[in-house]
Coordinates of C-alpha atoms in Angstrom, one line a residue:
Chain I
M1 CA -142.9 -47.1 96.7
A2 CA -140.5 -45.6 99.3
G3 CA -141.3 -48.4 101.7
L4 CA -140.8 -51.1 99.2
F5 CA -137.4 -49.7 98.2
A6 CA -136.3 -49.2 101.8
S7 CA -132.9 -50.9 101.8
R8 CA -130.2 -50.8 99.1
R9 CA -130.1 -54.6 98.8
R10 CA -133.8 -54.7 98.4
R11 CA -133.9 -52.0 95.8
L12 CA -131.1 -53.6 93.9
T13 CA -132.7 -57.1 94.0
I14 CA -136.2 -55.8 93.0
G15 CA -134.8 -53.5 90.3
A16 CA -132.5 -56.1 88.8
A17 CA -135.2 -58.8 88.8
L18 CA -137.7 -56.4 87.2
L19 CA -135.3 -55.2 84.5
A20 CA -133.9 -58.7 83.8
V21 CA -137.4 -60.0 83.2
V22 CA -138.1 -57.1 80.8
L23 CA -134.7 -57.7 79.0
V24 CA -135.4 -61.4 78.6
L25 CA -138.9 -60.8 77.2
L26 CA -137.5 -58.2 74.9
A27 CA -134.7 -60.5 73.8
V28 CA -137.2 -63.2 72.9
A29 CA -139.3 -60.8 71.0
S30 CA -136.2 -59.5 69.3
L31 CA -135.1 -62.9 68.1
G32 CA -138.6 -63.7 66.9
S33 CA -139.3 -60.6 64.9
G34 CA -137.8 -58.9 61.9
A35 CA -138.2 -58.5 58.2
V36 CA -138.1 -62.3 57.8
K37 CA -141.1 -64.0 59.4
I38 CA -140.0 -66.9 61.5
A39 CA -142.5 -68.9 63.6
P40 CA -141.8 -68.9 67.3
A41 CA -141.5 -72.7 67.2
D42 CA -138.7 -72.4 64.6
V43 CA -136.9 -69.8 66.7
V44 CA -137.0 -72.3 69.6
R45 CA -135.8 -75.1 67.4
V46 CA -132.9 -73.1 66.0
V47 CA -131.8 -71.8 69.4
T48 CA -132.0 -75.3 71.0
A49 CA -130.2 -76.8 68.0
W50 CA -127.5 -74.2 68.5
A51 CA -127.3 -74.8 72.2
T52 CA -127.0 -78.6 71.7
G53 CA -124.6 -78.2 68.8
D54 CA -126.9 -80.0 66.4
R55 CA -125.2 -79.1 63.1
E56 CA -127.8 -80.5 60.7
A57 CA -130.6 -78.4 62.1
L58 CA -128.5 -75.3 61.6
A59 CA -128.2 -75.4 57.9
G60 CA -131.4 -73.6 56.8
R61 CA -132.1 -70.0 56.1
D62 CA -134.0 -69.5 59.4
A63 CA -130.9 -70.5 61.3
L64 CA -128.8 -68.2 59.3
I65 CA -131.1 -65.2 59.9
I66 CA -131.3 -65.9 63.6
L67 CA -127.7 -66.9 64.3
S68 CA -125.8 -64.7 61.9
I69 CA -128.0 -61.6 62.1
R70 CA -130.4 -61.5 65.0
V71 CA -128.3 -63.0 67.8
P72 CA -125.2 -60.9 67.2
R73 CA -127.4 -57.9 66.8
L74 CA -129.1 -58.5 70.1
L75 CA -125.8 -59.0 71.9
L76 CA -124.3 -55.9 70.3
G77 CA -127.4 -53.9 71.3
C78 CA -127.1 -55.1 74.9
L79 CA -123.4 -54.4 75.1
I80 CA -123.6 -51.0 73.6
G81 CA -126.8 -50.0 75.4
A82 CA -125.2 -51.1 78.7
A83 CA -121.9 -49.3 77.9
L84 CA -123.6 -46.0 77.0
A85 CA -125.9 -46.0 80.0
V86 CA -123.2 -47.0 82.5
S87 CA -120.9 -44.4 81.0
G88 CA -123.6 -41.8 81.5
A89 CA -124.0 -42.8 85.1
L90 CA -120.3 -42.6 85.7
M91 CA -120.0 -39.1 84.1
Q92 CA -122.9 -37.7 85.9
G93 CA -121.5 -39.0 89.2
L94 CA -118.0 -37.8 88.5
F95 CA -119.0 -34.3 87.3
R96 CA -121.9 -34.1 89.8
N97 CA -123.7 -32.6 86.9
P98 CA -127.1 -34.0 85.8
L99 CA -126.3 -32.9 82.2
A100 CA -123.1 -34.8 81.9
D101 CA -123.0 -37.5 79.3
P102 CA -120.3 -39.5 77.6
G103 CA -120.1 -36.9 74.9
L104 CA -118.8 -34.4 77.4
V105 CA -115.4 -36.0 77.8
G106 CA -114.9 -35.7 74.1
V107 CA -115.2 -39.4 73.3
S108 CA -118.2 -39.0 70.9
S109 CA -116.9 -35.9 69.2
G110 CA -113.4 -37.2 68.8
A111 CA -114.7 -40.6 67.5
A112 CA -117.0 -38.8 65.1
L113 CA -114.2 -36.6 63.9
A114 CA -111.9 -39.6 63.3
A115 CA -114.7 -41.6 61.6
G116 CA -115.5 -38.6 59.4
F117 CA -111.8 -38.4 58.6
T118 CA -111.7 -42.0 57.4
I119 CA -115.0 -41.7 55.5
V120 CA -113.9 -38.6 53.6
L121 CA -110.2 -38.8 53.3
G122 CA -109.6 -42.5 53.9
D123 CA -109.4 -43.3 50.1
R124 CA -107.1 -40.5 49.4
I125 CA -104.6 -41.1 52.2
F126 CA -104.7 -44.9 52.5
G127 CA -105.5 -45.5 48.9
T128 CA -106.0 -49.1 48.0
V129 CA -105.4 -50.2 51.6
A130 CA -108.7 -48.4 52.5
A131 CA -110.6 -50.3 49.8
Q132 CA -109.4 -53.6 51.3
L133 CA -110.1 -52.6 54.9
P134 CA -113.5 -50.8 55.0
F135 CA -114.5 -52.9 58.0
V136 CA -111.3 -52.2 60.0
L137 CA -110.4 -48.6 59.2
L138 CA -113.5 -46.8 60.3
P139 CA -114.1 -48.6 63.6
L140 CA -110.4 -48.5 64.4
G141 CA -110.2 -44.8 63.5
A142 CA -113.3 -44.0 65.6
F143 CA -112.1 -45.9 68.6
L144 CA -108.6 -44.3 68.5
G145 CA -110.1 -40.9 67.9
G146 CA -112.4 -41.2 70.9
L147 CA -109.5 -42.4 73.1
A148 CA -107.1 -39.7 71.8
S149 CA -109.6 -36.9 72.5
T150 CA -110.2 -38.2 76.0
L151 CA -106.5 -38.3 76.7
I152 CA -106.0 -34.8 75.4
L153 CA -108.8 -33.5 77.6
Y154 CA -107.5 -35.3 80.6
A155 CA -104.1 -33.8 80.0
I156 CA -105.6 -30.3 79.7
A157 CA -107.6 -30.7 83.0
T158 CA -104.8 -32.2 85.0
R159 CA -102.3 -29.9 86.9
H160 CA -99.8 -31.2 89.5
G161 CA -101.5 -34.6 89.6
R162 CA -104.9 -33.2 90.2
T163 CA -107.7 -33.3 87.7
S164 CA -110.2 -30.5 87.8
V165 CA -113.6 -31.7 86.8
A166 CA -114.8 -28.2 86.2
I167 CA -112.0 -27.5 83.7
M168 CA -112.6 -30.9 82.1
L169 CA -116.3 -30.1 81.7
L170 CA -115.5 -26.7 80.1
A171 CA -112.6 -27.9 78.0
G172 CA -114.8 -30.8 76.9
V173 CA -117.4 -28.3 75.5
A174 CA -114.6 -26.4 73.8
L175 CA -113.0 -29.5 72.4
G176 CA -116.4 -30.8 71.3
A177 CA -117.0 -27.6 69.4
F178 CA -113.6 -27.7 67.8
A179 CA -114.0 -31.4 66.7
G180 CA -117.5 -30.4 65.4
A181 CA -116.0 -27.6 63.4
L182 CA -113.4 -30.0 61.9
T183 CA -116.1 -32.5 61.2
G184 CA -118.0 -29.7 59.4
L185 CA -114.9 -28.9 57.4
L186 CA -114.8 -32.6 56.4
A187 CA -118.5 -32.4 55.4
F188 CA -117.6 -29.4 53.2
V189 CA -114.8 -31.1 51.3
S190 CA -116.7 -34.5 51.1
D191 CA -118.6 -35.4 48.0
D192 CA -122.3 -36.1 47.8
R193 CA -121.9 -39.7 48.9
Q194 CA -119.4 -39.3 51.6
L195 CA -121.7 -36.6 53.1
R196 CA -124.6 -39.1 53.2
D197 CA -122.3 -41.7 54.8
L198 CA -121.3 -39.2 57.4
T199 CA -125.0 -38.3 58.1
F200 CA -126.1 -41.9 58.4
W201 CA -123.1 -42.7 60.6
S202 CA -123.9 -39.9 62.9
L203 CA -127.5 -41.2 63.3
G204 CA -126.1 -44.6 64.5
S205 CA -127.2 -48.1 63.6
L206 CA -126.8 -51.6 64.7
S207 CA -127.1 -52.7 61.1
G208 CA -124.2 -54.8 60.1
A209 CA -123.8 -56.4 63.5
S210 CA -121.8 -59.6 63.2
W211 CA -120.1 -62.1 65.4
T212 CA -116.8 -60.3 64.4
K213 CA -118.1 -57.1 65.8
V214 CA -119.4 -58.8 69.0
A215 CA -116.0 -60.4 69.4
T216 CA -114.1 -57.1 69.0
V217 CA -116.4 -55.1 71.2
T218 CA -116.9 -57.6 74.1
P219 CA -113.3 -57.6 75.4
L220 CA -113.5 -53.8 75.5
I221 CA -116.9 -53.3 77.0
L222 CA -117.4 -56.3 79.3
P223 CA -114.4 -55.6 81.6
V224 CA -115.6 -52.1 82.0
L225 CA -119.1 -53.3 83.0
L226 CA -117.6 -55.7 85.5
A227 CA -115.3 -53.2 87.0
V228 CA -117.7 -50.3 87.3
P229 CA -119.4 -51.5 90.6
F230 CA -116.0 -51.1 92.3
L231 CA -116.3 -47.3 91.7
A232 CA -119.7 -47.0 93.3
R233 CA -118.5 -46.3 96.8
G234 CA -116.1 -43.6 95.6
L235 CA -118.8 -42.0 93.4
N236 CA -121.2 -42.0 96.4
A237 CA -118.6 -40.2 98.5
L238 CA -117.9 -37.7 95.7
L239 CA -121.6 -36.6 95.9
L240 CA -120.6 -35.0 99.2
G241 CA -117.8 -33.0 97.5
E242 CA -114.2 -33.7 96.4
A243 CA -112.5 -32.7 99.7
E244 CA -115.0 -34.6 101.7
A245 CA -114.5 -37.7 99.6
F246 CA -110.8 -37.4 100.0
H247 CA -111.1 -37.2 103.8
L248 CA -113.3 -40.3 103.7
G249 CA -110.3 -42.1 102.4
I250 CA -111.3 -42.2 98.7
P251 CA -108.4 -42.0 96.3
V252 CA -110.1 -39.3 94.4
Q253 CA -107.5 -38.8 91.6
A254 CA -107.3 -42.5 90.9
L255 CA -111.1 -42.7 90.8
K256 CA -111.3 -39.9 88.3
R257 CA -108.7 -41.4 86.1
A258 CA -110.3 -44.9 86.2
A259 CA -113.8 -43.5 85.5
I260 CA -112.6 -41.4 82.5
M261 CA -110.6 -44.2 81.0
M262 CA -113.5 -46.7 81.4
V263 CA -115.9 -44.2 79.6
A264 CA -113.3 -43.6 76.9
V265 CA -112.9 -47.3 76.2
A266 CA -116.6 -48.3 76.5
V267 CA -118.0 -45.4 74.5
G268 CA -115.1 -45.5 72.0
A269 CA -115.9 -49.2 71.3
S270 CA -119.6 -48.4 71.1
V271 CA -119.3 -45.5 68.7
A272 CA -116.8 -47.4 66.6
S273 CA -119.2 -50.3 66.0
A274 CA -122.5 -48.6 65.8
G275 CA -121.9 -44.9 65.2
V276 CA -123.2 -42.1 67.4
I277 CA -126.3 -43.2 69.4
G278 CA -127.5 -40.3 71.6
F279 CA -129.8 -40.0 74.6
V280 CA -129.2 -43.5 76.1
G281 CA -126.3 -42.2 78.2
I282 CA -128.1 -39.2 79.6
V283 CA -131.6 -40.5 80.1
V284 CA -131.0 -44.0 81.6
P285 CA -129.3 -42.8 84.8
H286 CA -131.9 -40.2 85.4
L287 CA -134.7 -42.6 85.0
L288 CA -133.1 -44.9 87.5
R289 CA -132.4 -42.2 90.0
L290 CA -136.0 -41.2 89.9
L291 CA -137.1 -44.8 90.5
F292 CA -134.4 -46.1 92.8
G293 CA -132.6 -43.2 94.3
P294 CA -129.1 -41.8 93.8
D295 CA -127.0 -44.7 95.4
H296 CA -124.4 -45.7 92.7
R297 CA -124.2 -49.2 94.1
V298 CA -127.8 -49.6 92.8
L299 CA -127.5 -47.2 90.0
L300 CA -124.6 -48.6 88.1
P301 CA -125.7 -52.3 87.7
L302 CA -129.2 -51.3 86.9
A303 CA -128.0 -48.7 84.3
A304 CA -126.4 -51.6 82.4
L305 CA -129.7 -53.5 82.4
L306 CA -131.9 -50.5 81.5
G307 CA -129.4 -49.3 78.8
A308 CA -129.5 -52.8 77.2
I309 CA -133.3 -52.7 77.4
L310 CA -133.6 -49.3 75.8
L311 CA -131.2 -50.0 72.9
T312 CA -132.6 -53.5 72.2
G313 CA -136.1 -52.1 72.2
A314 CA -135.2 -49.3 69.9
D315 CA -133.4 -51.6 67.6
L316 CA -136.4 -54.0 67.5
L317 CA -138.5 -51.0 66.3
A318 CA -135.7 -49.8 63.9
R319 CA -135.7 -53.0 62.0
T320 CA -139.4 -53.8 62.0
L321 CA -141.3 -50.5 61.6
V322 CA -140.3 -49.9 57.9
A323 CA -139.2 -53.4 57.0
P324 CA -137.6 -54.5 54.7
A325 CA -135.9 -51.1 55.0
E326 CA -134.5 -49.9 58.4
L327 CA -134.5 -46.7 60.4
P328 CA -131.4 -45.2 62.0
I329 CA -131.5 -46.2 65.7
G330 CA -130.4 -42.8 67.0
I331 CA -133.7 -41.4 65.8
L332 CA -135.6 -44.0 67.9
T333 CA -133.6 -43.8 71.1
A334 CA -134.5 -40.1 71.2
A335 CA -138.0 -40.6 70.0
I336 CA -138.8 -43.3 72.6
G337 CA -136.6 -42.0 75.4
A338 CA -137.4 -38.3 75.4
P339 CA -141.2 -38.3 75.8
F340 CA -141.0 -41.0 78.5
F341 CA -138.3 -39.0 80.3
L342 CA -140.4 -35.8 80.1
W343 CA -143.5 -37.6 81.3
L344 CA -141.5 -38.9 84.3
L345 CA -140.1 -35.4 85.0
L346 CA -143.5 -33.9 84.9
R347 CA -144.8 -36.5 87.3
R348 CA -142.0 -36.2 89.8
D349 CA -140.6 -32.8 89.3
R350 CA -139.7 -32.3 93.0
T351 CA -137.3 -35.1 93.3
L352 CA -134.7 -33.3 91.2
D353 CA -134.9 -30.1 93.2
A354 CA -134.2 -31.9 96.5
Chain T
M1 CA -142.2 -65.3 54.0
I2 CA -143.5 -63.9 50.8
R3 CA -145.3 -66.4 48.7
P4 CA -144.7 -66.0 44.9
A5 CA -148.4 -65.8 44.3
L6 CA -148.5 -62.6 46.4
L7 CA -145.8 -60.9 44.4
P8 CA -147.1 -58.2 42.1
Q9 CA -147.2 -59.6 38.6
P10 CA -145.6 -57.4 36.0
R11 CA -147.9 -56.1 33.3
P12 CA -146.8 -56.8 29.8
S13 CA -145.4 -53.6 28.3
R14 CA -145.9 -52.6 24.7
R15 CA -142.2 -53.3 24.1
A16 CA -142.6 -56.8 25.6
I17 CA -145.5 -57.6 23.3
L18 CA -143.5 -56.3 20.3
A19 CA -140.6 -58.4 21.4
A20 CA -142.7 -61.6 21.8
P21 CA -141.0 -63.6 19.0
A22 CA -137.6 -62.8 20.6
L23 CA -139.0 -63.9 23.9
L24 CA -140.1 -67.2 22.5
A25 CA -136.6 -67.7 21.2
L26 CA -135.2 -66.9 24.6
G27 CA -137.7 -69.2 26.3
A28 CA -135.2 -71.8 27.2
S29 CA -132.9 -69.5 29.1
H30 CA -135.9 -67.8 30.8
A31 CA -137.1 -71.2 32.1
A32 CA -133.7 -71.8 33.5
A33 CA -133.9 -68.4 35.2
A34 CA -137.3 -68.9 36.7
E35 CA -135.8 -69.1 40.2
R36 CA -133.8 -65.9 39.8
R37 CA -134.8 -63.1 42.2
L38 CA -133.0 -59.8 42.0
V39 CA -132.8 -56.9 44.4
A40 CA -131.6 -53.6 42.9
A41 CA -129.7 -51.1 45.0
G42 CA -129.4 -48.0 42.9
G43 CA -132.0 -46.3 40.7
V44 CA -130.1 -46.8 37.5
I45 CA -130.1 -50.6 37.9
T46 CA -133.9 -50.6 38.3
E47 CA -134.3 -48.4 35.3
I48 CA -132.1 -50.7 33.1
L49 CA -133.9 -53.8 34.3
Y50 CA -137.3 -52.3 33.4
A51 CA -135.9 -51.0 30.1
L52 CA -134.8 -54.6 29.3
G53 CA -138.2 -55.9 30.2
R54 CA -136.8 -58.0 33.0
Q55 CA -138.6 -56.4 35.9
D56 CA -140.2 -59.8 36.5
L57 CA -136.9 -60.9 38.0
L58 CA -136.9 -57.9 40.3
V59 CA -138.3 -58.5 43.9
G60 CA -136.9 -55.4 45.6
V61 CA -135.7 -51.9 44.8
D62 CA -134.1 -49.2 46.8
S63 CA -135.7 -45.8 47.5
T64 CA -133.7 -44.1 44.7
S65 CA -135.5 -46.3 42.1
L66 CA -137.8 -43.5 41.0
H67 CA -138.0 -44.4 37.3
P68 CA -140.2 -45.9 36.0
A69 CA -142.7 -44.8 38.6
E70 CA -144.3 -48.3 38.8
A71 CA -141.1 -49.8 40.2
M72 CA -141.9 -48.3 43.7
R73 CA -145.5 -49.5 43.5
E74 CA -144.7 -53.0 42.3
K75 CA -141.6 -53.9 44.2
A76 CA -140.7 -54.1 47.9
N77 CA -138.7 -51.0 49.0
V78 CA -135.5 -52.0 50.9
G79 CA -134.7 -48.4 51.9
Y80 CA -132.1 -45.9 51.0
V81 CA -129.2 -47.4 48.9
R82 CA -126.5 -46.4 51.5
A83 CA -128.5 -47.6 54.5
L84 CA -129.6 -51.1 53.5
S85 CA -130.7 -53.7 56.1
A86 CA -129.3 -57.2 55.8
E87 CA -132.4 -59.0 57.1
G88 CA -134.6 -56.7 55.0
V89 CA -132.9 -57.6 51.8
L90 CA -132.7 -61.3 52.8
S91 CA -136.4 -61.4 53.6
L92 CA -137.1 -61.0 49.9
R93 CA -135.1 -64.2 49.3
P94 CA -133.0 -62.8 46.5
T95 CA -130.5 -64.8 44.5
D96 CA -128.6 -61.7 43.4
L97 CA -128.1 -58.2 44.9
L98 CA -127.2 -55.8 42.1
A99 CA -125.6 -52.8 43.9
V100 CA -124.1 -49.6 42.7
E101 CA -120.6 -48.9 44.0
G102 CA -121.9 -46.6 46.7
A103 CA -124.4 -49.1 48.1
G104 CA -123.9 -50.1 51.7
P105 CA -123.1 -50.0 54.5
P106 CA -120.2 -52.3 53.7
D107 CA -120.9 -54.6 56.8
T108 CA -124.4 -55.1 55.6
V109 CA -123.4 -56.0 52.1
K110 CA -120.8 -58.4 53.5
L111 CA -123.5 -60.1 55.6
I112 CA -125.8 -60.4 52.6
A113 CA -123.0 -62.0 50.6
E114 CA -122.2 -64.4 53.5
A115 CA -125.9 -65.4 53.4
G116 CA -125.3 -66.9 50.0
V117 CA -126.7 -64.0 47.9
K118 CA -124.5 -63.1 44.9
V119 CA -123.5 -59.5 45.2
V120 CA -122.7 -57.8 41.9
R121 CA -121.2 -54.4 42.0
I122 CA -122.4 -52.1 39.1
S123 CA -120.1 -49.3 38.2
E124 CA -121.4 -45.7 38.4
D125 CA -119.1 -44.5 35.6
T126 CA -120.8 -41.5 34.0
S127 CA -118.8 -41.8 30.7
E128 CA -120.5 -42.8 27.5
A129 CA -118.7 -46.1 27.5
G130 CA -119.7 -46.6 31.2
V131 CA -123.4 -46.3 30.5
A132 CA -123.3 -48.9 27.7
A133 CA -121.1 -51.2 29.7
R134 CA -123.5 -51.0 32.6
I135 CA -126.4 -52.0 30.4
R136 CA -124.5 -55.0 29.0
T137 CA -123.4 -56.1 32.5
I138 CA -127.0 -56.0 33.8
G139 CA -128.3 -57.7 30.7
A140 CA -125.9 -60.6 31.2
I141 CA -127.1 -61.1 34.8
A142 CA -130.7 -60.8 33.9
D143 CA -130.4 -63.3 31.0
A144 CA -131.3 -60.7 28.5
A145 CA -127.9 -60.3 26.8
D146 CA -129.4 -59.9 23.4
R147 CA -131.8 -57.2 24.4
A148 CA -129.1 -55.5 26.4
E149 CA -126.8 -55.6 23.4
A150 CA -129.6 -53.9 21.3
L151 CA -130.2 -51.3 24.0
A152 CA -126.5 -50.6 24.5
A153 CA -126.1 -50.3 20.8
K154 CA -129.0 -47.9 20.7
V155 CA -127.5 -45.9 23.5
E156 CA -124.1 -45.8 21.8
A157 CA -125.7 -44.7 18.6
G158 CA -127.5 -42.0 20.6
F159 CA -124.2 -40.9 22.0
A160 CA -122.6 -40.9 18.5
A161 CA -125.4 -38.8 17.1
L162 CA -125.0 -36.5 20.1
K163 CA -121.3 -36.1 19.4
Q164 CA -122.0 -35.0 15.8
Q165 CA -124.4 -32.4 17.1
R166 CA -121.9 -31.4 19.7
D167 CA -119.1 -31.0 17.1
A168 CA -121.4 -28.9 14.9
L169 CA -121.9 -26.3 17.6
A170 CA -120.5 -23.0 16.7
A171 CA -119.7 -21.7 20.2
R172 CA -119.9 -23.3 23.6
K173 CA -122.2 -21.8 26.3
R174 CA -121.4 -21.9 30.0
V175 CA -124.0 -23.8 32.0
L176 CA -124.4 -23.6 35.8
F177 CA -126.1 -26.5 37.5
V178 CA -127.9 -25.3 40.6
L179 CA -128.9 -28.1 42.9
S180 CA -130.6 -25.9 45.4
L181 CA -131.2 -22.3 46.4
Q182 CA -131.8 -22.0 50.1
N183 CA -131.6 -18.9 52.1
G184 CA -129.6 -17.4 49.2
R185 CA -127.0 -20.2 49.4
V186 CA -126.5 -21.6 46.0
M187 CA -125.4 -25.2 45.7
V188 CA -123.8 -25.9 42.4
G189 CA -122.6 -29.0 40.6
G190 CA -118.8 -28.7 40.2
A191 CA -116.2 -30.7 38.4
R192 CA -116.5 -34.5 38.6
S193 CA -120.1 -34.4 39.5
S194 CA -122.9 -36.1 37.6
A195 CA -124.1 -32.6 36.6
D196 CA -120.7 -31.8 35.1
A197 CA -120.8 -35.0 33.0
I198 CA -124.3 -34.2 31.5
I199 CA -123.3 -30.6 30.8
R200 CA -120.3 -31.7 28.9
L201 CA -122.3 -34.4 27.0
A202 CA -124.7 -31.6 26.0
G203 CA -121.8 -29.7 24.5
A204 CA -121.6 -27.0 27.1
I205 CA -119.0 -25.8 29.6
N206 CA -119.6 -26.4 33.3
A207 CA -119.5 -22.8 34.6
A208 CA -118.7 -24.2 38.1
D209 CA -115.8 -26.4 37.3
S210 CA -113.6 -24.4 39.7
V211 CA -115.1 -26.5 42.6
E212 CA -115.4 -30.2 42.9
G213 CA -118.6 -32.1 43.6
F214 CA -121.8 -30.5 44.8
K215 CA -120.8 -27.4 46.7
P216 CA -122.1 -24.1 47.8
L217 CA -120.7 -21.3 45.7
T218 CA -120.2 -17.8 47.0
D219 CA -121.9 -14.8 45.4
E220 CA -118.6 -13.7 43.9
G221 CA -117.9 -17.2 42.7
L222 CA -121.2 -17.1 40.9
I223 CA -120.4 -13.9 39.2
A224 CA -117.0 -15.2 38.2
A225 CA -118.6 -18.3 36.9
A226 CA -120.6 -16.1 34.5
P227 CA -123.1 -18.8 33.3
D228 CA -125.0 -18.2 30.1
V229 CA -127.7 -20.7 31.3
V230 CA -128.8 -21.8 34.7
L231 CA -129.8 -25.5 34.9
M232 CA -132.0 -26.8 37.7
M233 CA -134.0 -29.9 38.6
K234 CA -137.7 -29.8 38.2
H235 CA -139.2 -30.6 41.6
N236 CA -142.8 -32.0 41.5
E237 CA -144.1 -29.8 38.8
H238 CA -143.4 -26.4 40.4
A239 CA -139.8 -25.6 39.6
A240 CA -138.3 -22.4 40.9
S241 CA -139.4 -19.7 38.5
A242 CA -137.0 -17.6 36.5
D243 CA -138.1 -14.6 38.6
Q244 CA -137.2 -16.4 41.8
V245 CA -133.9 -17.6 40.5
F246 CA -132.7 -14.4 38.9
S247 CA -133.8 -12.3 41.8
Q248 CA -130.9 -13.8 43.7
P249 CA -128.4 -10.9 43.9
A250 CA -125.4 -12.9 42.7
L251 CA -127.3 -14.6 39.9
S252 CA -128.9 -11.4 38.8
A253 CA -125.5 -10.2 37.7
T254 CA -124.8 -13.1 35.4
P255 CA -125.2 -13.3 31.6
A256 CA -127.9 -15.9 32.2
A257 CA -130.0 -13.3 34.0
R258 CA -130.0 -10.9 31.0
T259 CA -131.6 -13.5 28.7
R260 CA -133.5 -15.1 31.7
A261 CA -132.0 -18.4 30.5
L262 CA -133.3 -21.1 32.9
V263 CA -133.6 -24.7 32.1
A264 CA -135.5 -27.1 34.5
M265 CA -135.4 -30.8 33.9
D266 CA -136.4 -34.0 35.7
G267 CA -133.6 -34.8 38.1
L268 CA -133.3 -38.6 37.5
Y269 CA -133.7 -38.1 33.8
L270 CA -130.9 -35.6 33.8
L271 CA -128.5 -37.2 36.3
G272 CA -129.4 -40.9 36.2
F273 CA -126.9 -42.0 33.6
G274 CA -129.0 -44.9 32.3
P275 CA -130.5 -45.7 28.9
R276 CA -132.2 -42.3 28.7
T277 CA -129.0 -40.3 29.1
P278 CA -128.4 -39.6 25.3
D279 CA -132.0 -38.2 25.2
A280 CA -131.5 -36.2 28.3
A281 CA -128.3 -34.8 26.9
R282 CA -129.9 -34.0 23.6
D283 CA -132.8 -32.3 25.3
L284 CA -130.4 -30.3 27.5
M285 CA -128.4 -29.3 24.4
A286 CA -131.6 -28.2 22.6
A287 CA -132.7 -26.2 25.6
V288 CA -129.3 -24.6 26.1
Y289 CA -128.7 -23.6 22.5
A290 CA -132.2 -22.9 21.3
G291 CA -133.5 -21.1 24.4
P292 CA -135.7 -22.6 27.1
R293 CA -138.3 -25.1 26.1
P294 CA -141.3 -26.1 28.1

């Protein structure tokens, strides 16, 4: 293994090729399976008709299922999986802490609080407006909530133009607990139904994926995914320590600000469109570090691919295991990810101590 | 894709056989409705469709459709009413999705509607008029308007009879609905809950109307509520026994504990607000005012 992955370029090429093949296979399986049985030939027919713009062939129910439900769902799964995994890698690099995940900077808890707020109090505060805008209010609220809590945390941790990652980590825990308490308070004042909405939302789901969702999430997540590789060198230098990175000519403060804002936007958009999906952000970077080493130039692009794979795979199971019903995806990401992760840790326990 | 031949065939119920002449008269409209395929999202909708004898139109039900028990065996289960799956519902090729107000998530329902399925929202109003109106609405959709009218009239008559009984009551008792008793934490049905509605229909006072919805009540709150009767749901035959319930310190200090007045009823029967509701309210009234019955 070590010999095979000798150079960075080689590791990146091999890893990317491997993961890309898996993702493509998974995407094909994903488009071909679901509660509605569609023959592989029909899937191919619909996809080619779509690609060639053959309108007549796109009229049937198969086309509707594939193009209005499965394709947007696949794209949303890839985008969100990539966003969560890359955010996890960024946070772990920035905090130099293997336990860091996007939740630590308060995005998830802030988004969850705001979402809970719109679920429970939306009707009372926004009245009839809320009834007209159930598709807008919740995602918008969650996104702004995630962004706001990140900005608050950033402001707390920044003194004299310097951001302390240690303070940010600790304040993140405190703010997360506070947001959790307020969410609990919302659960207390909510009625039976709102409580169930809250619960299901907190388990996450790609159900209800649509082209509109893909179109709103893409401009938020894609630029982050494209920009992330530019932070890799800086994050590598940070592994040595903050002062060392500074002396190597890395604009440490700008790096921190950029990474935190990217995580806030990408995770905020993810949480807003699919609820809270745990475990992807923490497990994917670790898996990759165990396989390909700690170089962020390799880690970040591969995290996007593996995150997309994990979430697409989990979603495939979520919507087929109990069809025509559907499992919340958060249950599956943990159920698939955790045992695999443990197995890997048990096999290669020494790599983490090094 | 599910071929019609593989779909479970409904067995003719006694009511359907008795109603055979009416069915023949309705034959024309039934033939026109042969292609109708309904999915019910909400237990009360399933219950009403079965009560109207129109379960043949039903191809899928949600996981709250617990009455009648055969609904779950005969029909595909599309999952919990608030966590539906668009493709799952569409896989049953429905023409109509009958959904209670709380069914969702909204995005999924929107997708289902965009796929050409007619989405009909059924109100969850727990008033007497609401129950009858719901039966008529569903009857109209299921091409069983006449039978729905008859059933709604029967339900209305049931409510009217209930009102007479209620008006004849000498004194009102205070009833506390206890949803669960876990680790000494007592969850009660407060104002504007379905439990509150059935308690009032049964001519009693909801002892927990100081809180709204289903909420945990403190020990002191329980003592202040001073219920004469504790009402619970019967869970799979073994309901909490009076000993267990009244050994709770807070409940032991209530008037209900002195007479050991505990009523346990089937949850969906009690809180479903379908055609059986007048019966459920009458049973509850009998149990509350005549002492516990088996």
